[in-house]
PDB file of C-alpha atoms in Angstrom:
ATOM      1  CA  UNK A   1     161.287 110.171  57.586  1.00  0.00           C
ATOM      2  CA  UNK A   2     160.078 109.134  54.120  1.00  0.00           C
ATOM      3  CA  UNK A   3     156.453 107.974  54.489  1.00  0.00           C
ATOM      4  CA  UNK A   4     157.306 104.884  52.420  1.00  0.00           C
ATOM      5  CA  UNK A   5     159.766 103.874  55.146  1.00  0.00           C
ATOM      6  CA  UNK A   6     157.192 104.064  57.934  1.00  0.00           C
ATOM      7  CA  UNK A   7     156.651 100.682  59.628  1.00  0.00           C
ATOM      8  CA  UNK A   8     153.432  98.752  59.133  1.00  0.00           C
ATOM      9  CA  UNK A   9     151.257  99.335  62.213  1.00  0.00           C
ATOM     10  CA  UNK A  10     149.584  96.323  63.814  1.00  0.00           C
ATOM     11  CA  UNK A  11     146.838  95.663  66.365  1.00  0.00           C
ATOM     12  CA  UNK A  12     147.060  92.305  68.180  1.00  0.00           C
ATOM     13  CA  UNK A  13     143.782  90.713  69.336  1.00  0.00           C
ATOM     14  CA  UNK A  14     144.093  87.692  71.644  1.00  0.00           C
ATOM     15  CA  UNK A  15     142.728  86.824  75.073  1.00  0.00           C
ATOM     16  CA  UNK A  16     145.989  85.325  76.408  1.00  0.00           C
ATOM     17  CA  UNK A  17     148.243  88.036  77.936  1.00  0.00           C
ATOM     18  CA  UNK A  18     151.426  85.974  77.552  1.00  0.00           C
ATOM     19  CA  UNK A  19     150.716  85.314  73.901  1.00  0.00           C
ATOM     20  CA  UNK A  20     149.977  88.990  73.261  1.00  0.00           C
ATOM     21  CA  UNK A  21     153.268  89.923  74.871  1.00  0.00           C
ATOM     22  CA  UNK A  22     155.095  87.325  72.796  1.00  0.00           C
ATOM     23  CA  UNK A  23     153.468  88.555  69.605  1.00  0.00           C
ATOM     24  CA  UNK A  24     154.362  92.168  70.415  1.00  0.00           C
ATOM     25  CA  UNK A  25     157.985  91.179  70.968  1.00  0.00           C
ATOM     26  CA  UNK A  26     158.108  89.157  67.745  1.00  0.00           C
ATOM     27  CA  UNK A  27     156.377  91.758  65.584  1.00  0.00           C
ATOM     28  CA  UNK A  28     158.375  94.665  67.005  1.00  0.00           C
ATOM     29  CA  UNK A  29     161.598  92.740  66.317  1.00  0.00           C
ATOM     30  CA  UNK A  30     160.904  93.276  62.608  1.00  0.00           C
ATOM     31  CA  UNK A  31     162.038  96.775  61.665  1.00  0.00           C
ATOM     32  CA  UNK A  32     159.225  97.021  59.124  1.00  0.00           C
ATOM     33  CA  UNK A  33     156.450  96.301  61.633  1.00  0.00           C
ATOM     34  CA  UNK A  34     155.242  97.966  64.832  1.00  0.00           C
ATOM     35  CA  UNK A  35     152.509  96.980  67.301  1.00  0.00           C
ATOM     36  CA  UNK A  36     150.236  99.931  68.083  1.00  0.00           C
ATOM     37  CA  UNK A  37     147.965  98.183  70.550  1.00  0.00           C
ATOM     38  CA  UNK A  38     147.077  94.837  72.132  1.00  0.00           C
ATOM     39  CA  UNK A  39     143.482  94.013  73.089  1.00  0.00           C
ATOM     40  CA  UNK A  40     141.906  90.943  74.666  1.00  0.00           C
ATOM     41  CA  UNK A  41     138.573  90.575  72.851  1.00  0.00           C
ATOM     42  CA  UNK A  42     136.709  91.050  69.612  1.00  0.00           C
ATOM     43  CA  UNK A  43     134.537  93.694  71.255  1.00  0.00           C
ATOM     44  CA  UNK A  44     137.612  95.707  72.265  1.00  0.00           C
ATOM     45  CA  UNK A  45     139.114  95.371  68.793  1.00  0.00           C
ATOM     46  CA  UNK A  46     135.934  96.679  67.210  1.00  0.00           C
ATOM     47  CA  UNK A  47     135.685  99.555  69.700  1.00  0.00           C
ATOM     48  CA  UNK A  48     139.216 100.850  69.139  1.00  0.00           C
ATOM     49  CA  UNK A  49     139.701 100.070  65.461  1.00  0.00           C
ATOM     50  CA  UNK A  50     138.291 103.332  64.105  1.00  0.00           C
ATOM     51  CA  UNK A  51     140.399 105.663  66.323  1.00  0.00           C
ATOM     52  CA  UNK A  52     143.722 103.910  65.641  1.00  0.00           C
ATOM     53  CA  UNK A  53     143.242 102.550  62.081  1.00  0.00           C
ATOM     54  CA  UNK A  54     146.123 100.029  62.105  1.00  0.00           C
ATOM     55  CA  UNK A  55     147.590  98.850  58.818  1.00  0.00           C
ATOM     56  CA  UNK A  56     146.955  95.240  59.869  1.00  0.00           C
ATOM     57  CA  UNK A  57     145.068  93.340  62.562  1.00  0.00           C
ATOM     58  CA  UNK A  58     146.251  89.973  63.920  1.00  0.00           C
ATOM     59  CA  UNK A  59     143.050  88.318  65.144  1.00  0.00           C
ATOM     60  CA  UNK A  60     142.508  85.223  67.289  1.00  0.00           C
ATOM     61  CA  UNK A  61     139.197  83.415  66.765  1.00  0.00           C
ATOM     62  CA  UNK A  62     138.392  81.765  70.097  1.00  0.00           C
ATOM     63  CA  UNK A  63     137.836  84.505  72.668  1.00  0.00           C
ATOM     64  CA  UNK A  64     135.207  85.366  75.241  1.00  0.00           C
ATOM     65  CA  UNK A  65     132.372  87.466  73.880  1.00  0.00           C
ATOM     66  CA  UNK A  66     131.389  87.462  70.237  1.00  0.00           C
ATOM     67  CA  UNK A  67     134.752  86.120  69.113  1.00  0.00           C
ATOM     68  CA  UNK A  68     137.022  86.704  66.179  1.00  0.00           C
ATOM     69  CA  UNK A  69     134.765  86.000  63.212  1.00  0.00           C
ATOM     70  CA  UNK A  70     132.114  88.466  64.380  1.00  0.00           C
ATOM     71  CA  UNK A  71     134.858  91.009  65.104  1.00  0.00           C
ATOM     72  CA  UNK A  72     136.174  90.570  61.559  1.00  0.00           C
ATOM     73  CA  UNK A  73     132.706  91.114  60.118  1.00  0.00           C
ATOM     74  CA  UNK A  74     132.066  94.242  62.189  1.00  0.00           C
ATOM     75  CA  UNK A  75     135.477  95.785  61.525  1.00  0.00           C
ATOM     76  CA  UNK A  76     135.078  95.188  57.799  1.00  0.00           C
ATOM     77  CA  UNK A  77     131.719  96.958  57.966  1.00  0.00           C
ATOM     78  CA  UNK A  78     133.516  99.924  59.548  1.00  0.00           C
ATOM     79  CA  UNK A  79     136.329  99.774  57.023  1.00  0.00           C
ATOM     80  CA  UNK A  80     135.969  97.576  53.908  1.00  0.00           C
ATOM     81  CA  UNK A  81     139.724  97.906  53.381  1.00  0.00           C
ATOM     82  CA  UNK A  82     140.639  96.593  56.840  1.00  0.00           C
ATOM     83  CA  UNK A  83     143.528  94.128  56.591  1.00  0.00           C
ATOM     84  CA  UNK A  84     142.820  91.292  59.026  1.00  0.00           C
ATOM     85  CA  UNK A  85     144.998  88.209  59.485  1.00  0.00           C
ATOM     86  CA  UNK A  86     143.529  85.363  61.534  1.00  0.00           C
ATOM     87  CA  UNK A  87     146.035  83.742  63.903  1.00  0.00           C
ATOM     88  CA  UNK A  88     144.535  80.667  65.536  1.00  0.00           C
ATOM     89  CA  UNK A  89     145.218  77.217  66.991  1.00  0.00           C
ATOM     90  CA  UNK A  90     142.439  75.785  64.804  1.00  0.00           C
ATOM     91  CA  UNK A  91     143.311  74.231  61.455  1.00  0.00           C
ATOM     92  CA  UNK A  92     139.660  73.773  60.552  1.00  0.00           C
ATOM     93  CA  UNK A  93     138.594  74.174  56.930  1.00  0.00           C
ATOM     94  CA  UNK A  94     135.184  75.373  58.096  1.00  0.00           C
ATOM     95  CA  UNK A  95     136.710  78.165  60.207  1.00  0.00           C
ATOM     96  CA  UNK A  96     139.040  79.100  57.350  1.00  0.00           C
ATOM     97  CA  UNK A  97     136.097  79.510  55.007  1.00  0.00           C
ATOM     98  CA  UNK A  98     133.981  81.386  57.555  1.00  0.00           C
ATOM     99  CA  UNK A  99     136.830  83.765  58.385  1.00  0.00           C
ATOM    100  CA  UNK A 100     137.422  84.538  54.715  1.00  0.00           C
ATOM    101  CA  UNK A 101     133.679  85.010  54.164  1.00  0.00           C
ATOM    102  CA  UNK A 102     133.605  87.471  57.084  1.00  0.00           C
ATOM    103  CA  UNK A 103     136.348  89.513  55.409  1.00  0.00           C
ATOM    104  CA  UNK A 104     139.704  88.240  56.666  1.00  0.00           C
ATOM    105  CA  UNK A 105     142.506  88.555  54.116  1.00  0.00           C
ATOM    106  CA  UNK A 106     144.676  85.879  55.684  1.00  0.00           C
ATOM    107  CA  UNK A 107     144.716  82.823  57.926  1.00  0.00           C
ATOM    108  CA  UNK A 108     147.775  81.520  59.820  1.00  0.00           C
ATOM    109  CA  UNK A 109     147.784  78.701  62.347  1.00  0.00           C
ATOM    110  CA  UNK A 110     149.700  79.052  65.603  1.00  0.00           C
ATOM    111  CA  UNK A 111     151.733  75.967  64.709  1.00  0.00           C
ATOM    112  CA  UNK A 112     153.335  77.988  61.879  1.00  0.00           C
ATOM    113  CA  UNK A 113     156.830  79.410  62.305  1.00  0.00           C
ATOM    114  CA  UNK A 114     157.476  83.055  63.139  1.00  0.00           C
ATOM    115  CA  UNK A 115     158.548  83.974  59.609  1.00  0.00           C
ATOM    116  CA  UNK A 116     155.214  82.747  58.252  1.00  0.00           C
ATOM    117  CA  UNK A 117     153.294  84.998  60.635  1.00  0.00           C
ATOM    118  CA  UNK A 118     155.440  88.035  59.814  1.00  0.00           C
ATOM    119  CA  UNK A 119     155.102  87.354  56.106  1.00  0.00           C
ATOM    120  CA  UNK A 120     151.340  87.078  56.531  1.00  0.00           C
ATOM    121  CA  UNK A 121     151.150  90.447  58.290  1.00  0.00           C
ATOM    122  CA  UNK A 122     153.125  92.150  55.539  1.00  0.00           C
ATOM    123  CA  UNK A 123     151.015  90.511  52.820  1.00  0.00           C
ATOM    124  CA  UNK A 124     147.615  91.493  54.233  1.00  0.00           C
ATOM    125  CA  UNK A 125     148.840  94.999  55.057  1.00  0.00           C
ATOM    126  CA  UNK A 126     149.655  95.302  51.373  1.00  0.00           C
ATOM    127  CA  UNK A 127     146.160  94.183  50.414  1.00  0.00           C
ATOM    128  CA  UNK A 128     147.146  90.636  49.436  1.00  0.00           C
ATOM    129  CA  UNK A 129     145.628  87.387  50.646  1.00  0.00           C
ATOM    130  CA  UNK A 130     147.765  84.933  52.596  1.00  0.00           C
ATOM    131  CA  UNK A 131     147.237  81.455  54.048  1.00  0.00           C
ATOM    132  CA  UNK A 132     149.868  79.490  55.981  1.00  0.00           C
ATOM    133  CA  UNK A 133     151.229  76.466  54.087  1.00  0.00           C
ATOM    134  CA  UNK A 134     149.506  73.946  56.352  1.00  0.00           C
ATOM    135  CA  UNK A 135     146.113  75.402  55.371  1.00  0.00           C
ATOM    136  CA  UNK A 136     146.686  75.496  51.607  1.00  0.00           C
ATOM    137  CA  UNK A 137     145.192  72.021  51.028  1.00  0.00           C
ATOM    138  CA  UNK A 138     142.021  73.128  52.845  1.00  0.00           C
ATOM    139  CA  UNK A 139     141.908  76.326  50.796  1.00  0.00           C
ATOM    140  CA  UNK A 140     142.388  74.526  47.486  1.00  0.00           C
ATOM    141  CA  UNK A 141     140.109  71.591  48.237  1.00  0.00           C
ATOM    142  CA  UNK A 142     136.661  72.491  46.961  1.00  0.00           C
ATOM    143  CA  UNK A 143     135.165  69.220  48.270  1.00  0.00           C
ATOM    144  CA  UNK A 144     134.654  69.422  52.011  1.00  0.00           C
ATOM    145  CA  UNK A 145     135.344  66.303  54.092  1.00  0.00           C
ATOM    146  CA  UNK A 146     132.434  64.176  55.222  1.00  0.00           C
ATOM    147  CA  UNK A 147     130.227  66.060  57.684  1.00  0.00           C
ATOM    148  CA  UNK A 148     131.782  69.475  57.162  1.00  0.00           C
ATOM    149  CA  UNK A 149     129.528  70.205  54.178  1.00  0.00           C
ATOM    150  CA  UNK A 150     126.622  70.448  56.622  1.00  0.00           C
ATOM    151  CA  UNK A 151     127.946  73.794  57.834  1.00  0.00           C
ATOM    152  CA  UNK A 152     127.485  75.241  54.350  1.00  0.00           C
ATOM    153  CA  UNK A 153     123.756  75.201  55.105  1.00  0.00           C
ATOM    154  CA  UNK A 154     124.134  77.676  57.964  1.00  0.00           C
ATOM    155  CA  UNK A 155     124.033  81.412  57.451  1.00  0.00           C
ATOM    156  CA  UNK A 156     126.894  83.415  58.942  1.00  0.00           C
ATOM    157  CA  UNK A 157     124.700  84.398  61.907  1.00  0.00           C
ATOM    158  CA  UNK A 158     123.513  80.821  62.453  1.00  0.00           C
ATOM    159  CA  UNK A 159     127.119  79.662  62.431  1.00  0.00           C
ATOM    160  CA  UNK A 160     127.988  82.259  65.080  1.00  0.00           C
ATOM    161  CA  UNK A 161     125.151  81.032  67.301  1.00  0.00           C
ATOM    162  CA  UNK A 162     126.170  77.414  66.668  1.00  0.00           C
ATOM    163  CA  UNK A 163     129.767  78.108  67.711  1.00  0.00           C
ATOM    164  CA  UNK A 164     128.765  79.990  70.863  1.00  0.00           C
ATOM    165  CA  UNK A 165     126.402  77.191  71.898  1.00  0.00           C
ATOM    166  CA  UNK A 166     129.125  74.625  71.164  1.00  0.00           C
ATOM    167  CA  UNK A 167     131.467  76.539  73.469  1.00  0.00           C
ATOM    168  CA  UNK A 168     128.964  76.208  76.322  1.00  0.00           C
ATOM    169  CA  UNK A 169     127.068  79.495  76.174  1.00  0.00           C
ATOM    170  CA  UNK A 170     123.333  79.491  76.895  1.00  0.00           C
ATOM    171  CA  UNK A 171     120.735  80.965  74.539  1.00  0.00           C
ATOM    172  CA  UNK A 172     120.337  84.127  76.684  1.00  0.00           C
ATOM    173  CA  UNK A 173     124.121  84.537  76.749  1.00  0.00           C
ATOM    174  CA  UNK A 174     124.238  84.194  72.950  1.00  0.00           C
ATOM    175  CA  UNK A 175     121.583  86.899  72.666  1.00  0.00           C
ATOM    176  CA  UNK A 176     123.581  89.211  74.945  1.00  0.00           C
ATOM    177  CA  UNK A 177     126.921  88.582  73.222  1.00  0.00           C
ATOM    178  CA  UNK A 178     125.539  89.104  69.720  1.00  0.00           C
ATOM    179  CA  UNK A 179     123.201  91.949  70.737  1.00  0.00           C
ATOM    180  CA  UNK A 180     120.172  90.056  69.442  1.00  0.00           C
ATOM    181  CA  UNK A 181     116.743  89.457  70.945  1.00  0.00           C
ATOM    182  CA  UNK A 182     116.056  86.157  72.701  1.00  0.00           C
ATOM    183  CA  UNK A 183     113.393  85.393  70.101  1.00  0.00           C
ATOM    184  CA  UNK A 184     115.848  85.876  67.238  1.00  0.00           C
ATOM    185  CA  UNK A 185     118.417  83.590  68.846  1.00  0.00           C
ATOM    186  CA  UNK A 186     115.728  80.978  69.530  1.00  0.00           C
ATOM    187  CA  UNK A 187     114.735  81.130  65.864  1.00  0.00           C
ATOM    188  CA  UNK A 188     118.361  80.647  64.844  1.00  0.00           C
ATOM    189  CA  UNK A 189     118.604  77.694  67.239  1.00  0.00           C
ATOM    190  CA  UNK A 190     115.560  76.105  65.605  1.00  0.00           C
ATOM    191  CA  UNK A 191     117.075  76.566  62.144  1.00  0.00           C
ATOM    192  CA  UNK A 192     120.438  75.174  63.251  1.00  0.00           C
ATOM    193  CA  UNK A 193     118.839  72.040  64.674  1.00  0.00           C
ATOM    194  CA  UNK A 194     116.850  71.469  61.501  1.00  0.00           C
ATOM    195  CA  UNK A 195     119.776  72.076  59.153  1.00  0.00           C
ATOM    196  CA  UNK A 196     122.325  70.009  61.086  1.00  0.00           C
ATOM    197  CA  UNK A 197     120.002  67.291  62.334  1.00  0.00           C
ATOM    198  CA  UNK A 198     120.868  67.830  65.998  1.00  0.00           C
ATOM    199  CA  UNK A 199     118.552  68.272  68.962  1.00  0.00           C
ATOM    200  CA  UNK A 200     120.658  69.906  71.677  1.00  0.00           C
ATOM    201  CA  UNK A 201     123.694  72.131  72.342  1.00  0.00           C
ATOM    202  CA  UNK A 202     125.517  69.022  73.623  1.00  0.00           C
ATOM    203  CA  UNK A 203     125.165  67.386  70.205  1.00  0.00           C
ATOM    204  CA  UNK A 204     126.336  70.619  68.599  1.00  0.00           C
ATOM    205  CA  UNK A 205     129.416  70.605  70.834  1.00  0.00           C
ATOM    206  CA  UNK A 206     130.270  67.031  69.843  1.00  0.00           C
ATOM    207  CA  UNK A 207     129.887  67.927  66.164  1.00  0.00           C
ATOM    208  CA  UNK A 208     132.031  71.051  66.590  1.00  0.00           C
ATOM    209  CA  UNK A 209     134.787  69.075  68.322  1.00  0.00           C
ATOM    210  CA  UNK A 210     134.801  66.455  65.550  1.00  0.00           C
ATOM    211  CA  UNK A 211     135.244  69.177  62.931  1.00  0.00           C
ATOM    212  CA  UNK A 212     137.954  71.023  64.897  1.00  0.00           C
ATOM    213  CA  UNK A 213     135.816  74.100  65.481  1.00  0.00           C
ATOM    214  CA  UNK A 214     136.263  74.113  69.257  1.00  0.00           C
ATOM    215  CA  UNK A 215     138.770  72.523  71.597  1.00  0.00           C
ATOM    216  CA  UNK A 216     137.644  69.403  73.503  1.00  0.00           C
TER     217      UNK A 216
END
């Protein structure tokens, strides 16, 4: 077969088995695309990326462990040309910006239609950026809504710790998930509280819910 006619290979990363199966069926229904592998976590995606080198990765953000954004960052460190498309229920401008900063080429919400997802996969596999239509206003708007600008103050690592704490993880669990020392995570926690003006993980969770970063 002519190499140019080879299908685009895809790795699907999502912690819901039924959704992974649905995505495999949808992607494989396109003659130009083929799912190589499904995995259930960011850690698994990072571990298998180098051996299989897919043309594109479809990445959820909210998963157990270090999650999608950290997986994007680590995979892009392995391969700066990695083509990663975020596929998430969250339509948060903050998460869009953080995902793109981590190295994602595209961002599609799960409320988008199937054609939008397939188009996004083809675009990022070709090295192009892609954002689903419902997220274009967030991408184009350079003035964050009230409250969201606070997250600009956080470093990428501080944001990761903030999100894990908002999801209910303890400080020791954050240290384990991110492979950091307890002292480093405690220092990040101190910086997060100072920068966001919050005093506890419960306040962080309320702030994250208001900004659409985690589900209530």
